[in-house]
Coordinates of C-alpha atoms in Angstrom, one line a residue:
X115 CA 101.6 235.0 131.9
X116 CA 102.7 238.4 130.5
X117 CA 105.0 239.0 133.4
X118 CA 106.4 235.5 133.2
X119 CA 107.3 236.2 129.6
X120 CA 108.9 239.5 130.6
X121 CA 111.1 237.7 133.2
X122 CA 112.1 235.0 130.7
X123 CA 113.0 237.5 128.0
X124 CA 115.0 239.6 130.4
X125 CA 116.8 236.5 131.6
X126 CA 117.8 235.9 128.0
X127 CA 119.2 239.4 127.8
X128 CA 121.3 238.9 130.9
X129 CA 122.6 235.4 130.3
X130 CA 122.9 234.7 126.6
X131 CA 126.5 235.8 126.0
X132 CA 128.4 233.9 128.7
X133 CA 127.7 231.3 131.3
X134 CA 131.3 230.8 132.4
X135 CA 131.8 234.1 134.2
X136 CA 130.5 234.9 137.7
X137 CA 129.7 238.4 136.5
X138 CA 128.2 239.1 133.1
X139 CA 129.4 242.5 132.0
X140 CA 126.1 244.2 130.9
X141 CA 127.9 246.3 128.2
X142 CA 128.6 243.0 126.4
X143 CA 125.1 241.6 126.5
X144 CA 123.8 240.2 123.2
X145 CA 120.1 239.4 123.4
X146 CA 119.5 238.2 119.8
X147 CA 117.0 235.6 121.0
X148 CA 114.3 238.3 121.7
X149 CA 114.5 240.1 118.3
X150 CA 112.5 237.7 116.2
X151 CA 109.1 239.4 116.2
X152 CA 107.4 242.7 116.9
X153 CA 105.4 241.0 119.7
X154 CA 108.7 239.8 121.4
X155 CA 110.1 243.4 121.2
X156 CA 106.9 244.7 122.8
X157 CA 107.3 242.3 125.7
X158 CA 110.9 243.4 126.0
X159 CA 109.7 247.0 126.1
X160 CA 107.4 246.2 129.0
X161 CA 110.5 244.8 130.7
X162 CA 112.4 248.0 130.3
X163 CA 110.1 249.8 132.7
X164 CA 110.2 246.9 135.2
X165 CA 114.0 246.9 135.2
X166 CA 114.2 250.7 135.6
X167 CA 111.7 251.0 138.4
X168 CA 111.1 247.8 140.5
X169 CA 113.2 246.8 143.5
X170 CA 116.1 248.3 145.4
X171 CA 118.5 247.3 142.6
X172 CA 116.6 249.5 140.2
X173 CA 118.0 252.8 138.7
X174 CA 114.9 254.6 140.0
X175 CA 115.7 253.6 143.6
X176 CA 119.5 254.2 143.3
X177 CA 119.4 257.5 141.5
X178 CA 116.8 258.9 144.0
X179 CA 118.8 257.5 146.9
X180 CA 122.2 258.7 145.5
X181 CA 120.9 262.2 144.7
X182 CA 119.3 262.7 148.1
X183 CA 122.3 261.5 150.1
X184 CA 124.8 263.3 147.8
X185 CA 123.4 266.7 148.9
X186 CA 122.8 265.9 152.6
X187 CA 119.0 265.5 152.0
X188 CA 118.8 262.0 153.5
X189 CA 120.0 260.1 156.5
X190 CA 120.0 256.4 157.4
X191 CA 117.7 255.1 160.0
X192 CA 119.6 251.9 160.7
X193 CA 123.3 252.2 160.0
X194 CA 123.6 248.5 159.2
X195 CA 122.2 249.5 155.7
X196 CA 125.9 249.8 154.7
X197 CA 125.4 251.0 151.1
X198 CA 123.1 253.8 152.1
X199 CA 125.3 254.7 155.1
X200 CA 128.4 255.0 152.9
X201 CA 126.5 257.4 150.7
X202 CA 125.4 259.4 153.7
X203 CA 129.0 259.8 154.9
X204 CA 130.1 260.4 151.3
X205 CA 133.6 261.4 150.2
X206 CA 136.1 258.5 150.5
X207 CA 133.6 256.3 152.3
X208 CA 131.9 255.5 149.1
X209 CA 133.7 252.4 147.9
X210 CA 133.8 250.9 144.4
X211 CA 132.1 247.9 146.0
X212 CA 129.2 249.9 147.3
X213 CA 125.9 248.1 146.5
X214 CA 124.1 251.2 145.3
X215 CA 127.0 252.3 143.0
X216 CA 127.2 248.8 141.6
X217 CA 123.5 248.2 141.1
X218 CA 123.0 251.6 139.5
X219 CA 125.8 250.9 137.0
X220 CA 124.9 247.3 136.2
X221 CA 121.1 247.8 135.9
X222 CA 121.4 251.0 133.9
X223 CA 123.9 249.3 131.6
X224 CA 121.5 246.3 131.1
X225 CA 118.6 248.7 130.6
X226 CA 120.6 250.6 127.9
X227 CA 121.5 247.3 126.2
X228 CA 117.9 246.2 126.2
X229 CA 116.6 249.5 124.8
X230 CA 119.3 249.3 122.1
X231 CA 118.0 245.8 121.2
X232 CA 114.6 247.2 120.5
X233 CA 116.0 250.2 118.6
X234 CA 118.2 248.0 116.4
X235 CA 115.4 245.7 115.4
X236 CA 112.5 248.1 114.6
X237 CA 112.3 246.5 111.1
X238 CA 110.5 243.6 112.8
X239 CA 107.5 245.9 113.1
X240 CA 105.2 245.8 110.1
X241 CA 102.7 248.5 111.1
X242 CA 103.8 252.1 111.6
X243 CA 101.9 252.5 114.9
X244 CA 103.7 249.4 116.3
X245 CA 107.1 250.7 115.1
X246 CA 106.7 254.2 116.5
X247 CA 105.5 252.8 119.9
X248 CA 108.6 250.5 120.0
X249 CA 110.9 253.4 119.0
X250 CA 109.4 256.0 121.3
X251 CA 109.3 253.7 124.4
X252 CA 112.8 252.2 124.0
X253 CA 114.1 255.7 123.3
X254 CA 112.7 256.9 126.6
X255 CA 114.4 254.1 128.6
X256 CA 117.6 254.4 126.6
X257 CA 117.7 258.1 127.7
X258 CA 116.7 257.4 131.3
X259 CA 119.4 254.7 131.7
X260 CA 122.2 256.6 130.0
X261 CA 121.1 259.8 131.6
X262 CA 121.2 258.3 135.0
X263 CA 124.8 257.1 134.5
X264 CA 125.7 260.6 133.3
X265 CA 124.3 262.1 136.5
X266 CA 126.6 260.1 138.7
X267 CA 129.7 259.0 136.6
X268 CA 132.3 261.0 134.7
X269 CA 132.4 258.4 131.8
X270 CA 130.6 255.3 130.7
X271 CA 130.6 252.7 127.8
X272 CA 128.1 253.2 125.1
X273 CA 129.0 250.1 123.0
X274 CA 128.8 246.4 123.5
X275 CA 132.4 245.1 123.7
X276 CA 134.4 242.9 126.1
X277 CA 136.6 245.9 126.9
X278 CA 134.3 248.7 126.0
X279 CA 135.7 252.1 125.4
X280 CA 134.4 254.7 127.8
X281 CA 132.6 257.8 126.4
X282 CA 132.6 261.2 128.1
X283 CA 129.4 262.6 129.6
X284 CA 129.2 265.0 126.7
X285 CA 129.3 262.2 124.2
X286 CA 126.8 260.2 126.2
X287 CA 124.3 263.1 126.4
X288 CA 124.8 263.8 122.7
X289 CA 123.9 260.2 121.9
X290 CA 120.8 260.5 124.2
X291 CA 119.4 263.6 122.6
X292 CA 120.1 262.3 119.1
X293 CA 118.0 259.1 119.9
X294 CA 115.3 261.2 121.5
X295 CA 115.1 263.7 118.7
X296 CA 114.6 260.9 116.2
X297 CA 111.7 259.5 118.3
X298 CA 110.3 263.0 118.7
X299 CA 110.1 263.5 114.9
X300 CA 108.3 260.1 114.4
X301 CA 105.9 260.7 117.2
X302 CA 104.9 264.1 115.7
X303 CA 103.4 262.3 112.7
X304 CA 102.4 258.8 113.9
X305 CA 100.7 257.7 117.2
X306 CA 101.6 254.5 118.9
X307 CA 99.2 251.7 118.1
X308 CA 96.5 250.5 120.5
X309 CA 98.1 247.1 120.3
X310 CA 101.5 248.5 121.5
X311 CA 100.0 250.5 124.3
X312 CA 98.1 247.4 125.5
X313 CA 101.5 245.6 125.8
X314 CA 103.3 248.1 128.0
X315 CA 102.5 249.5 131.5
X316 CA 100.1 252.4 131.4
X317 CA 101.1 255.8 132.7
X318 CA 103.8 257.1 130.3
X319 CA 102.7 259.7 127.8
X320 CA 105.3 259.1 125.1
X321 CA 105.0 262.3 123.1
X322 CA 105.4 264.6 126.0
X323 CA 107.9 262.4 127.9
X324 CA 110.2 262.5 124.9
X325 CA 110.1 266.3 124.8
X326 CA 110.6 266.6 128.6
X327 CA 113.6 264.3 128.5
X328 CA 115.0 266.3 125.6
X329 CA 114.7 269.4 127.7
X330 CA 116.3 267.7 130.7
X331 CA 119.3 266.2 128.8
X332 CA 119.9 269.3 126.6
X333 CA 119.9 271.3 129.9
X334 CA 122.5 268.9 131.3
X335 CA 124.5 269.1 128.0
X336 CA 124.5 272.9 128.1
X337 CA 127.0 272.9 131.0
X338 CA 128.5 269.4 130.7
X339 CA 131.8 270.7 129.2
X340 CA 132.2 273.2 132.0
X341 CA 131.1 276.4 130.2
X342 CA 127.7 277.3 129.0
X343 CA 126.7 276.1 125.5
X344 CA 123.8 278.4 124.3
X345 CA 122.8 276.1 121.4
X346 CA 122.1 273.3 123.9
X347 CA 120.4 275.7 126.2
X348 CA 118.1 277.0 123.5
X349 CA 117.2 273.4 122.6
X350 CA 116.4 272.8 126.3
X351 CA 114.1 275.8 126.4
X352 CA 112.3 274.9 123.2
X353 CA 111.6 271.3 124.3
X354 CA 110.6 272.4 127.8
X355 CA 108.1 274.8 126.4
X356 CA 106.7 272.1 124.2
X357 CA 106.2 269.5 127.0
X358 CA 102.7 269.5 128.4
X359 CA 102.3 270.7 132.0
X360 CA 98.7 269.4 132.1
X361 CA 99.2 265.8 131.1
X362 CA 100.7 263.3 133.7
X363 CA 103.5 261.0 132.7
X364 CA 104.3 258.6 135.5
X365 CA 105.5 255.2 136.6
X366 CA 102.6 253.4 138.2
X367 CA 102.9 250.8 140.9
X368 CA 100.9 248.3 143.0
X369 CA 101.4 246.3 146.1
X370 CA 102.5 243.4 143.9
X371 CA 105.0 245.6 141.9
X372 CA 105.7 248.2 144.5
X373 CA 107.3 251.6 144.3
X374 CA 110.8 250.8 145.7
X375 CA 110.9 254.1 147.7
X376 CA 107.4 253.7 149.0
X377 CA 108.3 250.1 149.9
X378 CA 111.2 251.1 152.2
X379 CA 109.2 254.0 153.5
X380 CA 106.5 251.7 154.8
X381 CA 109.1 249.4 156.4
X382 CA 110.8 252.4 158.0
X383 CA 114.1 250.7 158.5
X384 CA 116.4 252.0 155.7
X385 CA 116.5 255.8 155.4
X386 CA 114.5 259.0 155.6
X387 CA 114.9 262.7 155.0
X388 CA 117.7 264.4 156.9
X389 CA 115.7 267.2 158.5
X390 CA 112.7 269.5 158.1
X391 CA 114.5 271.7 155.5
X392 CA 115.4 268.8 153.1
X393 CA 119.1 269.3 154.0
X394 CA 119.3 272.7 152.4
X395 CA 122.3 274.8 153.5
X396 CA 123.9 278.2 153.2
X397 CA 120.6 280.2 153.5
X398 CA 118.7 278.2 150.9
X399 CA 116.1 276.7 153.3
X400 CA 112.7 278.3 153.6
X401 CA 112.2 280.2 156.9
X402 CA 110.2 278.7 158.5
X403 CA 110.3 275.5 156.6
X404 CA 106.6 275.0 156.9
X405 CA 106.0 278.2 155.1
X406 CA 106.6 276.4 151.8
X407 CA 103.8 273.8 151.3
X408 CA 106.1 271.7 149.2
X409 CA 108.1 270.7 152.3
X410 CA 104.9 269.2 153.8
X411 CA 104.1 267.6 150.5
X412 CA 107.4 265.7 150.4
X413 CA 108.0 264.8 154.1
X414 CA 106.3 264.1 157.4
X415 CA 107.6 263.8 160.9
X416 CA 107.5 260.8 163.2
X417 CA 109.4 261.2 166.4
X418 CA 112.9 262.2 165.4
X419 CA 112.6 260.9 161.9
X420 CA 111.3 262.5 158.7
X421 CA 109.6 259.8 156.5
X422 CA 108.9 260.4 152.8
X423 CA 105.6 261.6 151.5
X424 CA 105.0 262.8 148.0
X425 CA 105.9 260.3 145.4
X426 CA 107.6 257.9 147.8
X427 CA 104.8 257.5 150.4
X428 CA 103.5 253.9 150.0
X429 CA 104.0 250.9 147.7
X430 CA 101.3 251.9 145.2
X431 CA 102.3 255.6 144.9
X432 CA 103.0 256.7 141.4
X433 CA 106.3 258.4 140.5
X434 CA 106.4 261.1 137.9
X435 CA 108.7 260.8 134.9
X436 CA 108.9 264.5 134.9
X437 CA 107.2 267.4 136.7
X438 CA 105.8 270.5 135.2
X439 CA 107.9 272.6 137.5
X440 CA 111.1 271.0 136.1
X441 CA 110.2 272.3 132.7
X442 CA 109.6 275.8 134.0
X443 CA 112.9 275.8 136.0
X444 CA 114.8 274.6 132.9
X445 CA 113.5 277.6 131.0
X446 CA 114.3 280.0 133.8
X447 CA 117.8 278.6 134.2
X448 CA 118.7 279.0 130.6
X449 CA 117.2 282.5 130.3
X450 CA 119.3 283.5 133.3
X451 CA 122.5 282.0 131.8
X452 CA 121.7 284.0 128.6
X453 CA 121.3 287.2 130.7
X454 CA 117.6 287.4 129.7
X455 CA 116.7 288.3 133.3
X456 CA 113.1 289.5 133.0
X457 CA 112.2 286.4 131.0
X458 CA 113.9 284.2 133.6
X459 CA 112.0 285.9 136.5
X460 CA 108.7 285.5 134.7
X461 CA 109.2 281.7 134.4
X462 CA 110.6 281.4 137.9
X463 CA 107.6 283.2 139.3
X464 CA 105.3 280.7 137.6
X465 CA 106.9 278.0 139.8
X466 CA 106.9 280.2 143.0
X467 CA 103.3 281.2 142.7
X468 CA 101.9 277.9 141.4
X469 CA 98.8 276.6 143.1
X470 CA 97.2 274.2 140.5
X471 CA 100.1 271.7 139.7
X472 CA 98.7 268.5 138.3
X473 CA 100.8 266.5 140.7
X474 CA 100.0 268.7 143.7
X475 CA 103.5 270.2 144.0
X476 CA 102.4 273.7 144.8
X477 CA 104.7 276.4 146.2
X478 CA 102.1 279.1 146.7
X479 CA 104.9 281.6 147.4
X480 CA 105.2 285.3 146.6
X481 CA 106.9 286.2 143.3
X482 CA 110.7 286.6 143.3
X483 CA 111.8 290.0 144.6
X484 CA 115.6 289.5 144.5
X485 CA 118.2 291.1 142.2
X486 CA 117.8 290.6 138.5
X487 CA 121.4 289.4 138.1
X488 CA 122.7 286.1 136.9
X489 CA 124.2 285.0 140.2
X490 CA 121.1 286.0 142.2
X491 CA 118.6 284.3 139.8
X492 CA 120.7 281.1 139.4
X493 CA 120.9 280.9 143.2
X494 CA 117.1 281.1 143.5
X495 CA 116.5 278.7 140.6
X496 CA 118.8 276.2 142.3
X497 CA 117.0 276.6 145.6
X498 CA 113.7 276.0 143.8
X499 CA 115.0 272.9 142.0
X500 CA 116.1 271.5 145.3
X501 CA 112.6 271.9 146.8
X502 CA 110.4 271.4 143.7
X503 CA 112.3 268.3 142.5
X504 CA 113.1 266.8 145.8
X505 CA 114.1 263.1 145.6
X506 CA 114.0 263.2 141.8
X507 CA 117.6 261.8 141.5
X508 CA 118.8 265.1 139.9
X509 CA 120.4 266.7 142.9
X510 CA 124.0 265.8 142.4
X511 CA 123.9 266.8 138.8
X512 CA 122.2 270.1 139.8
X513 CA 124.9 270.8 142.4
X514 CA 127.7 270.4 139.9
X515 CA 125.9 272.4 137.1
X516 CA 125.2 275.3 139.4
X517 CA 128.7 275.2 140.8
X518 CA 127.6 274.8 144.4
X519 CA 130.2 274.5 147.2
X520 CA 132.2 271.3 146.6
X521 CA 133.1 268.6 149.1
X522 CA 135.8 269.3 151.6
X523 CA 135.1 273.0 151.6
X524 CA 133.9 274.9 154.7
X525 CA 130.5 275.5 153.1
X526 CA 130.1 272.2 151.3
X527 CA 126.7 271.4 149.8
X528 CA 127.5 267.9 148.5
X529 CA 129.6 265.0 149.7
X530 CA 130.7 263.6 146.3
X531 CA 131.2 265.1 142.9
X532 CA 131.1 261.8 140.9
X533 CA 130.9 258.2 142.0
X534 CA 133.8 255.7 141.7
X535 CA 133.5 253.1 139.0
X536 CA 132.2 249.8 140.5
X537 CA 134.5 246.8 140.9
X538 CA 132.2 244.7 138.8
X539 CA 133.2 246.9 135.8
X540 CA 136.9 247.4 136.7
X541 CA 137.3 243.6 137.2
X542 CA 135.9 242.9 133.7
X543 CA 137.0 245.9 131.6
X544 CA 140.7 246.9 131.5
X545 CA 139.8 250.2 130.0
X546 CA 137.9 251.4 133.1
X547 CA 139.3 254.9 134.0
X548 CA 140.8 255.9 137.3
X549 CA 138.3 256.7 139.9
X550 CA 137.6 260.4 140.5
X551 CA 139.2 261.9 143.6
X552 CA 135.8 262.5 145.2

């Protein structure tokens, strides 16, 4: 019954504004019918996770898929999977009609709108624990949806309007961290109620997830304008240090509501990993690949293919919202950008030598012995992000932020820089910007 209510409420969100258009622009959704009570908002909150994680249309599937293909980390098994194959080829082959591009855009826009609906109606909650649960949970999914768009698109609408104005990535990330910081302040003094926690899927630790996402998106913001912003970098370090590395926060699945990556992995007919080195180029791959246990954690080998392991193994495999190693690498990156090289090395070594990771992502490698210079440290930190955070959806963003070799260069490490805007947006919004060159 609970899941039926979720589906009905989400249907209201999608359809309420217009029934005379073939495509309902998600940036114009107006779901007033689900804002009449705290209980209805709690059900809508449960639907936020379902929209973000379930099915091949979900942002989880499409960000992980786009990130892996974008840095040559994946290959299609059957080329009739046209959307995935276009991403594998990359460059001009990725069309505005691509299914992954379109679904990532539309589902993340709808998820953003649904999260805003909860945030804009918190006055429906009478009890503080209910209110902080609603606020924290919807803030997390607002951040994940807008953050996902910022990883793949140059600009995006942040308002509900027929012809919504497009915000820059900097503006989008600033909005994300503002919403998360407000939730962080409330969670510091009030815990989500037992009632609220019983209404949403188990697995997400709100307090630590908000801090981890603040670290992630402040880290993105630190380089989003093209030059390093130390204020954002310092915020990223502060929140990364505050996020727990001993408490799991994860999306949980079952055979009935499967992990979309585990689902295609079991079927074995869509795509797998490109090779035994995760597609790493230009001297970044471990030699031999098997010398790094994380390679064996994330992939297996069957014939000529490399199926997923790790967090994409089977339908019921849980998927982390953030990894402890991500927090350490955020700290190391910002120390390196601020020329605090000994501090950067210390935090980098914590990742390299790790053997007791709560998710089992253990490098068990020697400490870093390279040069204590910014280029050398950033090169190693990027390499460790590619391995530690494999198939996290962050690869394309990382490639840009670390200024890795661009498409159409002799040493290219990615096949796109940003995605084109989907036709479903361009055909319904005259303010849609020109597509990026590549």
